[in-house]
Amino acid sequence: MFNKSMLIRSLTRGNCIKISNLDGVRTLHPRSEPFDKIVHCKICSYSLSQRTRGQNRFYSSSSRIEHKQRPMVSHVDDNEIKKFSKIAQTFWNPSGEYEALHSMNNLRVPMIRDGLIEQCEIKNAVEPLSGLTLLDVGCGGGILSEALGRLGATVIGIDATGDNINVAQLHKSFDPALSLNVKYINCSAEDLIATEEGRFDGVIASEVVEHVNDQPGFIEACCKLVKPGGSLFLTTLNKTYWSYAIGIFAAENIANLVPKGMHEWEKFVSPQDLQFLVDKNGFTTRLVHGMFYNPITTHWSWIKDTSINYALHAVKHDITSTTTPESETSSSEKET
């Protein structure tokens, strides 16, 4: 009989390991110190049934976006919006449907932090992302947005599901320290292009790519919002037999990590295809690395294998610079 223990043993023994070959892309581990600034509000288990009132507003230094109704855009899947609306109230239950996302912060937050520090040469140890403006696309209830905000970044979290934004707004209200540097708006990435193109130091779409209809259009929209020299961070699921067996069948039917029907294998995308979409929009992929979730320990870890979950970091070409990201990487390698 197949169970969780057999699943973990088969993965850790390496039976299913087949490393994807991505020419010219580093697969070195980012620094992955435990991220200890994740704060869970004890009140949330009682209060998430409340609703914030009024329209969501987002103010930037260059423009004002007042979003009253989400326009229909090509990459938004209305079925996905309905799906996430049903479980929006569970976002801040660290042992609920989003338990794996809470745990994923221990990998993705250091990866984002270190990637931005390396690119922007920031030396603030207390708030290392201070002075940077980040966009969290598909922010859900704000699990990642709040963590990045506590590192000093100005974070704009956007989500096409209004119920998710309501939950994010409510949870943020429990921490006054986040009131100035974390904002939420109910919209898509495409909705921001007209006024916010090229504005963000970093754009993050974590566990979102596999939920959109038009992946090329979605990636293009995210890329347009990054400023020259800025970073794009993505985490998603590979399109392999193993991702179906583990990411869908086992996760939904055996381990009960996510609700049934949460993922559609047809929307999964390989690292090679995702890298192609990113690079053709004027980026250079700096890092692709596999991620492994242990449902017994509820912890994520970096692995070389990208056949199930993986992360990607890419940097937008800086047209004002005389050196390209490729030349910077090669020169640093020569120095070492």
PDB file of N, CA and C in Angstrom, residues 75-81 83-84 208-215 236-239 243 248 261-270 274 310:
ATOM      1  N   HIS A  75      -5.052  36.366 -19.476  1.00  0.00           N
ATOM      2  CA  HIS A  75      -4.423  35.283 -18.737  1.00  0.00           C
ATOM      3  C   HIS A  75      -5.142  34.904 -17.447  1.00  0.00           C
ATOM      4  N   VAL A  76      -6.184  35.629 -17.064  1.00  0.00           N
ATOM      5  CA  VAL A  76      -6.908  35.326 -15.834  1.00  0.00           C
ATOM      6  C   VAL A  76      -7.947  34.240 -16.105  1.00  0.00           C
ATOM      7  N   ASP A  77      -7.930  33.205 -15.276  1.00  0.00           N
ATOM      8  CA  ASP A  77      -8.864  32.091 -15.396  1.00  0.00           C
ATOM      9  C   ASP A  77      -9.947  32.255 -14.333  1.00  0.00           C
ATOM     10  N   ASP A  78     -11.185  32.512 -14.755  1.00  0.00           N
ATOM     11  CA  ASP A  78     -12.274  32.726 -13.801  1.00  0.00           C
ATOM     12  C   ASP A  78     -12.545  31.497 -12.945  1.00  0.00           C
ATOM     13  N   ASN A  79     -12.293  30.311 -13.490  1.00  0.00           N
ATOM     14  CA  ASN A  79     -12.468  29.098 -12.694  1.00  0.00           C
ATOM     15  C   ASN A  79     -11.475  29.047 -11.540  1.00  0.00           C
ATOM     16  N   GLU A  80     -10.250  29.531 -11.784  1.00  0.00           N
ATOM     17  CA  GLU A  80      -9.243  29.584 -10.722  1.00  0.00           C
ATOM     18  C   GLU A  80      -9.659  30.580  -9.648  1.00  0.00           C
ATOM     19  N   ILE A  81     -10.248  31.703 -10.051  1.00  0.00           N
ATOM     20  CA  ILE A  81     -10.694  32.702  -9.083  1.00  0.00           C
ATOM     21  C   ILE A  81     -11.761  32.113  -8.164  1.00  0.00           C
ATOM     22  N   LYS A  83     -12.151  28.989  -7.489  1.00  0.00           N
ATOM     23  CA  LYS A  83     -11.506  27.945  -6.698  1.00  0.00           C
ATOM     24  C   LYS A  83     -10.830  28.527  -5.460  1.00  0.00           C
ATOM     25  N   PHE A  84     -10.095  29.623  -5.658  1.00  0.00           N
ATOM     26  CA  PHE A  84      -9.374  30.224  -4.542  1.00  0.00           C
ATOM     27  C   PHE A  84     -10.297  31.003  -3.607  1.00  0.00           C
ATOM     28  N   VAL A 208       2.052  30.748  -9.056  1.00  0.00           N
ATOM     29  CA  VAL A 208       0.993  31.433  -9.803  1.00  0.00           C
ATOM     30  C   VAL A 208       0.956  30.984 -11.262  1.00  0.00           C
ATOM     31  N   VAL A 209       2.129  30.764 -11.857  1.00  0.00           N
ATOM     32  CA  VAL A 209       2.200  30.460 -13.293  1.00  0.00           C
ATOM     33  C   VAL A 209       1.316  29.280 -13.662  1.00  0.00           C
ATOM     34  N   GLU A 210       1.231  28.302 -12.771  1.00  0.00           N
ATOM     35  CA  GLU A 210       0.452  27.094 -13.057  1.00  0.00           C
ATOM     36  C   GLU A 210      -1.055  27.299 -12.905  1.00  0.00           C
ATOM     37  N   HIS A 211      -1.484  28.539 -12.629  1.00  0.00           N
ATOM     38  CA  HIS A 211      -2.911  28.809 -12.472  1.00  0.00           C
ATOM     39  C   HIS A 211      -3.446  29.798 -13.500  1.00  0.00           C
ATOM     40  N   VAL A 212      -2.652  30.178 -14.496  1.00  0.00           N
ATOM     41  CA  VAL A 212      -3.106  31.156 -15.483  1.00  0.00           C
ATOM     42  C   VAL A 212      -3.375  30.467 -16.818  1.00  0.00           C
ATOM     43  N   ASN A 213      -4.228  31.075 -17.618  1.00  0.00           N
ATOM     44  CA  ASN A 213      -4.567  30.519 -18.923  1.00  0.00           C
ATOM     45  C   ASN A 213      -3.501  30.789 -19.971  1.00  0.00           C
ATOM     46  N   ASP A 214      -3.075  32.044 -20.044  1.00  0.00           N
ATOM     47  CA  ASP A 214      -2.132  32.480 -21.084  1.00  0.00           C
ATOM     48  C   ASP A 214      -0.776  32.715 -20.433  1.00  0.00           C
ATOM     49  N   GLN A 215       0.048  31.680 -20.377  1.00  0.00           N
ATOM     50  CA  GLN A 215       1.348  31.807 -19.714  1.00  0.00           C
ATOM     51  C   GLN A 215       2.287  32.773 -20.427  1.00  0.00           C
ATOM     52  N   THR A 236       7.209  27.436  -9.422  1.00  0.00           N
ATOM     53  CA  THR A 236       6.082  26.746 -10.048  1.00  0.00           C
ATOM     54  C   THR A 236       6.373  25.256 -10.103  1.00  0.00           C
ATOM     55  N   LEU A 237       5.555  24.528 -10.871  1.00  0.00           N
ATOM     56  CA  LEU A 237       5.699  23.078 -10.995  1.00  0.00           C
ATOM     57  C   LEU A 237       6.087  22.699 -12.418  1.00  0.00           C
ATOM     58  N   ASN A 238       7.007  21.745 -12.531  1.00  0.00           N
ATOM     59  CA  ASN A 238       7.443  21.232 -13.817  1.00  0.00           C
ATOM     60  C   ASN A 238       6.338  20.361 -14.423  1.00  0.00           C
ATOM     61  N   LYS A 239       6.383  20.208 -15.734  1.00  0.00           N
ATOM     62  CA  LYS A 239       5.398  19.374 -16.428  1.00  0.00           C
ATOM     63  C   LYS A 239       6.020  18.019 -16.735  1.00  0.00           C
ATOM     64  N   SER A 243       5.680  15.172 -11.567  1.00  0.00           N
ATOM     65  CA  SER A 243       4.896  16.280 -11.017  1.00  0.00           C
ATOM     66  C   SER A 243       3.419  15.933 -10.954  1.00  0.00           C
ATOM     67  N   ILE A 248       0.080  16.281  -7.920  1.00  0.00           N
ATOM     68  CA  ILE A 248      -1.376  16.229  -8.023  1.00  0.00           C
ATOM     69  C   ILE A 248      -1.943  14.994  -7.318  1.00  0.00           C
ATOM     70  N   GLY A 261      -8.485  19.061  -7.035  1.00  0.00           N
ATOM     71  CA  GLY A 261      -8.772  19.942  -8.149  1.00  0.00           C
ATOM     72  C   GLY A 261      -8.007  21.250  -8.127  1.00  0.00           C
ATOM     73  N   MET A 262      -7.103  21.425  -7.165  1.00  0.00           N
ATOM     74  CA  MET A 262      -6.349  22.667  -7.059  1.00  0.00           C
ATOM     75  C   MET A 262      -5.441  22.894  -8.265  1.00  0.00           C
ATOM     76  N   HIS A 263      -4.823  21.822  -8.767  1.00  0.00           N
ATOM     77  CA  HIS A 263      -3.890  21.958  -9.882  1.00  0.00           C
ATOM     78  C   HIS A 263      -4.377  21.206 -11.113  1.00  0.00           C
ATOM     79  N   GLU A 264      -3.997  21.726 -12.272  1.00  0.00           N
ATOM     80  CA  GLU A 264      -4.245  21.079 -13.551  1.00  0.00           C
ATOM     81  C   GLU A 264      -2.905  20.835 -14.221  1.00  0.00           C
ATOM     82  N   TRP A 265      -2.582  19.580 -14.479  1.00  0.00           N
ATOM     83  CA  TRP A 265      -1.267  19.227 -15.008  1.00  0.00           C
ATOM     84  C   TRP A 265      -0.992  19.906 -16.349  1.00  0.00           C
ATOM     85  N   GLU A 266      -2.040  20.137 -17.130  1.00  0.00           N
ATOM     86  CA  GLU A 266      -1.856  20.766 -18.436  1.00  0.00           C
ATOM     87  C   GLU A 266      -1.283  22.174 -18.320  1.00  0.00           C
ATOM     88  N   LYS A 267      -1.431  22.810 -17.159  1.00  0.00           N
ATOM     89  CA  LYS A 267      -0.923  24.177 -16.971  1.00  0.00           C
ATOM     90  C   LYS A 267       0.480  24.200 -16.386  1.00  0.00           C
ATOM     91  N   PHE A 268       1.029  23.053 -16.032  1.00  0.00           N
ATOM     92  CA  PHE A 268       2.405  23.019 -15.541  1.00  0.00           C
ATOM     93  C   PHE A 268       3.351  23.357 -16.688  1.00  0.00           C
ATOM     94  N   VAL A 269       4.535  23.871 -16.355  1.00  0.00           N
ATOM     95  CA  VAL A 269       5.482  24.316 -17.390  1.00  0.00           C
ATOM     96  C   VAL A 269       6.896  23.906 -16.996  1.00  0.00           C
ATOM     97  N   SER A 270       7.664  23.456 -17.976  1.00  0.00           N
ATOM     98  CA  SER A 270       9.030  23.001 -17.718  1.00  0.00           C
ATOM     99  C   SER A 270       9.956  24.189 -17.491  1.00  0.00           C
ATOM    100  N   LEU A 274       9.850  27.829 -19.459  1.00  0.00           N
ATOM    101  CA  LEU A 274       9.702  29.063 -18.681  1.00  0.00           C
ATOM    102  C   LEU A 274      10.906  29.975 -18.898  1.00  0.00           C
ATOM    103  N   TYR A 310      10.201  23.895  -8.703  1.00  0.00           N
ATOM    104  CA  TYR A 310      11.468  24.586  -8.950  1.00  0.00           C
ATOM    105  C   TYR A 310      11.282  26.097  -8.854  1.00  0.00           C
TER     106      TYR A 310
END
